[in-house]
């Protein structure tokens, strides 16, 4: 039986929702990778992130979860512009499990599927150090 168009979510709306979730997750990961937090003790990292969040304007916070068009157009899957005045660099995301797929040099960490298939419990944690 055919479905009516008003009951089927559009591909675009699904894509927009996924982009939103992906951007939010990337922003959280991005804030965790900030250089000052990376050298801080774990107990201090939370206060460092809270301090950065307090200094971000509303527009800057939105830019870290909304995404933007990369001015360099390197072919990545996503781009967050960063906040230069706070030392937050831009973030370019690759297309996930397939590995790095951009037109510039990049750090290629093992895809999640490789980490899972290794059955080495400490390997995923060691790639983040």
PDB file of C-alpha atoms in Angstrom:
ATOM      1  CA  UNK A   1       0.000   0.000   0.000  1.00  0.00           C
ATOM      2  CA  UNK A   2       1.542   3.363  -0.979  1.00  0.00           C
ATOM      3  CA  UNK A   3       2.378   5.857   1.722  1.00  0.00           C
ATOM      4  CA  UNK A   4       1.181   9.418   1.552  1.00  0.00           C
ATOM      5  CA  UNK A   5       3.918  12.029   1.238  1.00  0.00           C
ATOM      6  CA  UNK A   6       2.947  13.733   4.497  1.00  0.00           C
ATOM      7  CA  UNK A   7       3.856  10.606   6.530  1.00  0.00           C
ATOM      8  CA  UNK A   8       7.281   9.943   4.987  1.00  0.00           C
ATOM      9  CA  UNK A   9      10.134  12.089   6.303  1.00  0.00           C
ATOM     10  CA  UNK A  10      12.056  13.645   3.457  1.00  0.00           C
ATOM     11  CA  UNK A  11      15.623  12.611   2.793  1.00  0.00           C
ATOM     12  CA  UNK A  12      16.620  16.219   3.328  1.00  0.00           C
ATOM     13  CA  UNK A  13      15.002  16.404   6.780  1.00  0.00           C
ATOM     14  CA  UNK A  14      16.721  13.175   7.845  1.00  0.00           C
ATOM     15  CA  UNK A  15      20.000  14.487   6.496  1.00  0.00           C
ATOM     16  CA  UNK A  16      19.539  17.779   8.367  1.00  0.00           C
ATOM     17  CA  UNK A  17      18.830  15.948  11.630  1.00  0.00           C
ATOM     18  CA  UNK A  18      21.903  13.756  11.154  1.00  0.00           C
ATOM     19  CA  UNK A  19      24.025  16.803  10.353  1.00  0.00           C
ATOM     20  CA  UNK A  20      22.761  18.470  13.516  1.00  0.00           C
ATOM     21  CA  UNK A  21      23.586  15.480  15.703  1.00  0.00           C
ATOM     22  CA  UNK A  22      26.929  15.042  13.961  1.00  0.00           C
ATOM     23  CA  UNK A  23      27.815  18.694  14.396  1.00  0.00           C
ATOM     24  CA  UNK A  24      26.859  18.634  18.075  1.00  0.00           C
ATOM     25  CA  UNK A  25      28.931  15.498  18.681  1.00  0.00           C
ATOM     26  CA  UNK A  26      31.848  17.002  16.786  1.00  0.00           C
ATOM     27  CA  UNK A  27      31.647  20.192  18.819  1.00  0.00           C
ATOM     28  CA  UNK A  28      31.782  18.242  22.075  1.00  0.00           C
ATOM     29  CA  UNK A  29      34.759  16.241  20.806  1.00  0.00           C
ATOM     30  CA  UNK A  30      36.299  19.457  19.504  1.00  0.00           C
ATOM     31  CA  UNK A  31      36.109  21.150  22.906  1.00  0.00           C
ATOM     32  CA  UNK A  32      37.672  18.071  24.506  1.00  0.00           C
ATOM     33  CA  UNK A  33      40.636  18.319  22.113  1.00  0.00           C
ATOM     34  CA  UNK A  34      41.484  21.938  22.820  1.00  0.00           C
ATOM     35  CA  UNK A  35      45.185  22.399  23.387  1.00  0.00           C
ATOM     36  CA  UNK A  36      44.980  23.885  26.932  1.00  0.00           C
ATOM     37  CA  UNK A  37      42.682  21.077  28.077  1.00  0.00           C
ATOM     38  CA  UNK A  38      44.985  18.463  26.540  1.00  0.00           C
ATOM     39  CA  UNK A  39      47.875  19.521  28.768  1.00  0.00           C
ATOM     40  CA  UNK A  40      45.779  20.125  31.871  1.00  0.00           C
ATOM     41  CA  UNK A  41      45.290  17.521  34.558  1.00  0.00           C
ATOM     42  CA  UNK A  42      41.957  15.674  34.172  1.00  0.00           C
ATOM     43  CA  UNK A  43      40.507  17.484  37.194  1.00  0.00           C
ATOM     44  CA  UNK A  44      41.427  20.846  35.628  1.00  0.00           C
ATOM     45  CA  UNK A  45      40.182  20.014  32.123  1.00  0.00           C
ATOM     46  CA  UNK A  46      36.529  20.440  33.131  1.00  0.00           C
ATOM     47  CA  UNK A  47      37.150  23.872  34.620  1.00  0.00           C
ATOM     48  CA  UNK A  48      39.134  24.843  31.499  1.00  0.00           C
ATOM     49  CA  UNK A  49      36.209  23.853  29.254  1.00  0.00           C
ATOM     50  CA  UNK A  50      33.716  25.649  31.533  1.00  0.00           C
ATOM     51  CA  UNK A  51      35.904  28.770  31.336  1.00  0.00           C
ATOM     52  CA  UNK A  52      35.974  28.623  27.543  1.00  0.00           C
ATOM     53  CA  UNK A  53      32.215  28.104  27.399  1.00  0.00           C
ATOM     54  CA  UNK A  54      31.704  31.139  29.635  1.00  0.00           C
ATOM     55  CA  UNK A  55      33.808  33.306  27.280  1.00  0.00           C
ATOM     56  CA  UNK A  56      32.081  32.156  24.072  1.00  0.00           C
ATOM     57  CA  UNK A  57      29.405  34.457  22.690  1.00  0.00           C
ATOM     58  CA  UNK A  58      26.062  32.969  21.663  1.00  0.00           C
ATOM     59  CA  UNK A  59      26.994  33.317  17.971  1.00  0.00           C
ATOM     60  CA  UNK A  60      30.313  31.524  18.592  1.00  0.00           C
ATOM     61  CA  UNK A  61      28.565  28.682  20.420  1.00  0.00           C
ATOM     62  CA  UNK A  62      26.111  28.304  17.545  1.00  0.00           C
ATOM     63  CA  UNK A  63      28.977  28.263  15.026  1.00  0.00           C
ATOM     64  CA  UNK A  64      30.564  25.346  16.917  1.00  0.00           C
ATOM     65  CA  UNK A  65      27.453  23.171  16.576  1.00  0.00           C
ATOM     66  CA  UNK A  66      25.938  24.450  13.333  1.00  0.00           C
ATOM     67  CA  UNK A  67      28.857  23.986  10.971  1.00  0.00           C
ATOM     68  CA  UNK A  68      29.878  26.096   8.000  1.00  0.00           C
ATOM     69  CA  UNK A  69      31.341  25.928   4.520  1.00  0.00           C
ATOM     70  CA  UNK A  70      35.107  25.507   4.635  1.00  0.00           C
ATOM     71  CA  UNK A  71      36.789  28.433   2.866  1.00  0.00           C
ATOM     72  CA  UNK A  72      39.532  26.037   1.653  1.00  0.00           C
ATOM     73  CA  UNK A  73      37.021  23.500   0.243  1.00  0.00           C
ATOM     74  CA  UNK A  74      39.153  20.410   0.892  1.00  0.00           C
ATOM     75  CA  UNK A  75      36.354  17.917   0.330  1.00  0.00           C
ATOM     76  CA  UNK A  76      35.824  16.897   3.936  1.00  0.00           C
ATOM     77  CA  UNK A  77      32.519  15.726   5.388  1.00  0.00           C
ATOM     78  CA  UNK A  78      32.079  18.667   7.745  1.00  0.00           C
ATOM     79  CA  UNK A  79      33.701  21.867   8.955  1.00  0.00           C
ATOM     80  CA  UNK A  80      33.499  23.917  12.149  1.00  0.00           C
ATOM     81  CA  UNK A  81      35.174  27.330  11.886  1.00  0.00           C
ATOM     82  CA  UNK A  82      36.702  27.494  15.360  1.00  0.00           C
ATOM     83  CA  UNK A  83      37.026  30.642  17.455  1.00  0.00           C
ATOM     84  CA  UNK A  84      40.415  32.270  16.790  1.00  0.00           C
ATOM     85  CA  UNK A  85      40.109  34.862  19.576  1.00  0.00           C
ATOM     86  CA  UNK A  86      40.014  32.007  22.138  1.00  0.00           C
ATOM     87  CA  UNK A  87      42.617  29.861  20.387  1.00  0.00           C
ATOM     88  CA  UNK A  88      40.029  27.321  19.203  1.00  0.00           C
ATOM     89  CA  UNK A  89      41.200  26.103  15.778  1.00  0.00           C
ATOM     90  CA  UNK A  90      38.906  25.062  12.924  1.00  0.00           C
ATOM     91  CA  UNK A  91      37.851  21.410  12.769  1.00  0.00           C
ATOM     92  CA  UNK A  92      37.596  19.462   9.520  1.00  0.00           C
ATOM     93  CA  UNK A  93      35.818  16.099   9.702  1.00  0.00           C
ATOM     94  CA  UNK A  94      36.416  13.179   7.370  1.00  0.00           C
ATOM     95  CA  UNK A  95      33.732  10.810   6.194  1.00  0.00           C
ATOM     96  CA  UNK A  96      33.905   8.326   9.047  1.00  0.00           C
ATOM     97  CA  UNK A  97      34.418   4.579   8.856  1.00  0.00           C
ATOM     98  CA  UNK A  98      35.937   4.766   5.376  1.00  0.00           C
ATOM     99  CA  UNK A  99      38.905   6.690   6.791  1.00  0.00           C
ATOM    100  CA  UNK A 100      40.360  10.063   5.897  1.00  0.00           C
ATOM    101  CA  UNK A 101      39.163  11.398   2.557  1.00  0.00           C
ATOM    102  CA  UNK A 102      40.263  14.993   2.122  1.00  0.00           C
ATOM    103  CA  UNK A 103      42.408  16.844  -0.395  1.00  0.00           C
ATOM    104  CA  UNK A 104      45.047  17.903   2.147  1.00  0.00           C
ATOM    105  CA  UNK A 105      47.318  16.306   4.719  1.00  0.00           C
ATOM    106  CA  UNK A 106      45.513  14.900   7.740  1.00  0.00           C
ATOM    107  CA  UNK A 107      46.032  12.662  10.744  1.00  0.00           C
ATOM    108  CA  UNK A 108      44.403   9.343   9.972  1.00  0.00           C
ATOM    109  CA  UNK A 109      43.402   7.451  13.098  1.00  0.00           C
ATOM    110  CA  UNK A 110      42.163   3.867  12.743  1.00  0.00           C
ATOM    111  CA  UNK A 111      38.476   3.673  11.807  1.00  0.00           C
ATOM    112  CA  UNK A 112      36.127   2.513  14.566  1.00  0.00           C
ATOM    113  CA  UNK A 113      35.450  -0.741  12.727  1.00  0.00           C
ATOM    114  CA  UNK A 114      39.185  -1.545  12.772  1.00  0.00           C
ATOM    115  CA  UNK A 115      39.423  -0.811  16.485  1.00  0.00           C
ATOM    116  CA  UNK A 116      36.437  -3.045  17.216  1.00  0.00           C
ATOM    117  CA  UNK A 117      37.689  -5.874  15.005  1.00  0.00           C
ATOM    118  CA  UNK A 118      41.075  -5.907  16.725  1.00  0.00           C
ATOM    119  CA  UNK A 119      39.667  -7.223  20.034  1.00  0.00           C
ATOM    120  CA  UNK A 120      42.513  -5.358  21.769  1.00  0.00           C
ATOM    121  CA  UNK A 121      40.768  -3.658  24.719  1.00  0.00           C
ATOM    122  CA  UNK A 122      43.310  -0.858  25.297  1.00  0.00           C
ATOM    123  CA  UNK A 123      43.936   0.063  21.658  1.00  0.00           C
ATOM    124  CA  UNK A 124      41.013   2.524  21.277  1.00  0.00           C
ATOM    125  CA  UNK A 125      42.104   4.426  24.393  1.00  0.00           C
ATOM    126  CA  UNK A 126      45.723   4.552  23.238  1.00  0.00           C
ATOM    127  CA  UNK A 127      44.809   6.160  19.893  1.00  0.00           C
ATOM    128  CA  UNK A 128      43.412   9.148  21.767  1.00  0.00           C
ATOM    129  CA  UNK A 129      46.656   9.885  23.602  1.00  0.00           C
TER     130      UNK A 129
END
